[in-house]
Coordinates of C-alpha atoms in Angstrom, one line a residue:
M1 CA 111.6 -5.9 -2.3
L2 CA 115.1 -4.5 -2.3
L3 CA 115.1 -3.4 1.3
Q4 CA 113.4 -6.6 2.4
S5 CA 116.0 -8.7 0.6
I6 CA 119.0 -6.6 2.1
A7 CA 117.4 -7.1 5.5
G8 CA 117.5 -10.9 5.0
V9 CA 113.7 -11.5 4.6
P10 CA 113.1 -14.9 2.8
V11 CA 112.1 -14.7 -0.8
Q12 CA 108.7 -16.3 -0.2
T13 CA 107.9 -13.7 2.5
V14 CA 108.8 -11.0 0.0
M15 CA 106.5 -12.6 -2.5
D16 CA 103.7 -12.9 0.0
D17 CA 104.0 -9.3 1.0
Y18 CA 104.0 -8.2 -2.6
L19 CA 100.7 -10.2 -3.3
L20 CA 99.1 -8.6 -0.3
S21 CA 99.1 -5.4 -2.4
N22 CA 96.2 -6.7 -4.2
T23 CA 94.2 -7.1 -1.0
Y24 CA 95.0 -3.6 0.3
L25 CA 94.4 -1.8 -3.0
E26 CA 91.1 -3.7 -3.9
A27 CA 88.8 -0.9 -2.7
T28 CA 90.8 1.8 -4.3
N29 CA 91.1 -0.1 -7.6
Q30 CA 87.4 -0.8 -7.7
R31 CA 86.7 3.0 -7.3
T32 CA 89.4 3.8 -9.9
L33 CA 87.8 1.2 -12.3
A34 CA 84.3 2.6 -11.8
Q35 CA 85.5 6.2 -12.7
I36 CA 87.4 4.8 -15.8
T37 CA 84.2 2.9 -16.8
G38 CA 82.1 6.1 -16.3
A39 CA 84.5 8.3 -18.3
L40 CA 85.8 6.0 -20.9
G41 CA 83.7 2.9 -20.9
P42 CA 83.9 -0.7 -19.8
Q43 CA 86.5 -1.7 -22.4
A44 CA 88.9 1.0 -21.2
A45 CA 88.5 -0.3 -17.5
A46 CA 89.0 -3.9 -18.7
N47 CA 92.2 -2.8 -20.5
L48 CA 93.6 -1.1 -17.4
T49 CA 92.6 -3.7 -14.9
P50 CA 95.9 -5.7 -15.1
V51 CA 98.1 -2.6 -14.4
L52 CA 96.2 -1.8 -11.1
G53 CA 97.1 -5.1 -9.5
V54 CA 100.2 -7.2 -9.0
D55 CA 100.9 -10.7 -10.1
Q56 CA 103.3 -13.2 -8.8
S57 CA 104.7 -13.6 -12.4
F58 CA 105.7 -10.0 -12.4
L59 CA 108.0 -10.1 -9.4
Q60 CA 109.2 -13.7 -10.3
A61 CA 110.3 -12.4 -13.7
G62 CA 112.4 -9.8 -12.0
L63 CA 114.0 -12.1 -9.6
D64 CA 114.7 -14.5 -12.5
Q65 CA 116.4 -11.8 -14.5
I66 CA 118.5 -10.8 -11.5
T67 CA 119.7 -14.4 -11.2
E68 CA 120.3 -14.9 -14.9
T69 CA 122.2 -11.6 -15.2
Y70 CA 124.1 -11.5 -11.9
G71 CA 123.9 -14.9 -10.3
T72 CA 123.1 -13.7 -6.9
F73 CA 121.1 -10.9 -5.3
D74 CA 124.3 -9.6 -3.6
K75 CA 126.0 -9.2 -7.0
Y76 CA 122.9 -7.4 -8.3
L77 CA 123.3 -5.0 -5.4
T78 CA 127.0 -4.4 -6.0
E79 CA 127.4 -4.8 -9.8
G80 CA 123.9 -4.0 -11.0
L81 CA 123.1 -1.1 -8.7
G82 CA 126.6 -0.1 -7.8
L83 CA 126.1 -0.2 -4.0
S84 CA 129.2 -0.5 -1.9
E85 CA 129.5 -3.2 0.7
E86 CA 129.6 -0.4 3.3
T87 CA 126.3 1.0 2.0
I88 CA 124.7 -2.4 2.1
D89 CA 126.0 -3.0 5.6
A90 CA 124.7 0.4 6.7
L91 CA 121.2 -0.4 5.2
K92 CA 121.2 -3.7 7.0
D93 CA 122.1 -2.1 10.3
K94 CA 119.3 0.4 10.0
L95 CA 116.7 -2.3 8.9
V96 CA 117.5 -5.0 11.3
D97 CA 117.5 -4.7 15.1

C-alpha cells in the first residue's frame, strides 16, 4: 500500500489489489484451517478464520487514521514515517518508469 501510493496508484486500485489477497490465499488458508481443525478442533479454526484473510474495513481504517492524524498521505510519509522528500522522490523514480 505504501509503495503503491508513493507510485501514484489510485486508492481504489490499492484497495482492489489488497482484496485480491483473499483470492490468492484461499487454497493455502483452507489447508491451514483444515490442519487447525484437525489439531485443535473446529472452534479454533473458526476463531482464526478472520486473521487469515483481509477485509476492506481493515485497510480503510488505516487510511482513515492517516487522514485524521496527518491530513494527507504525503504528510504521513514525511511527518509520520519521517521520510525525506528526497527519499520519496527516489522511491518514485524506482517505482515508476
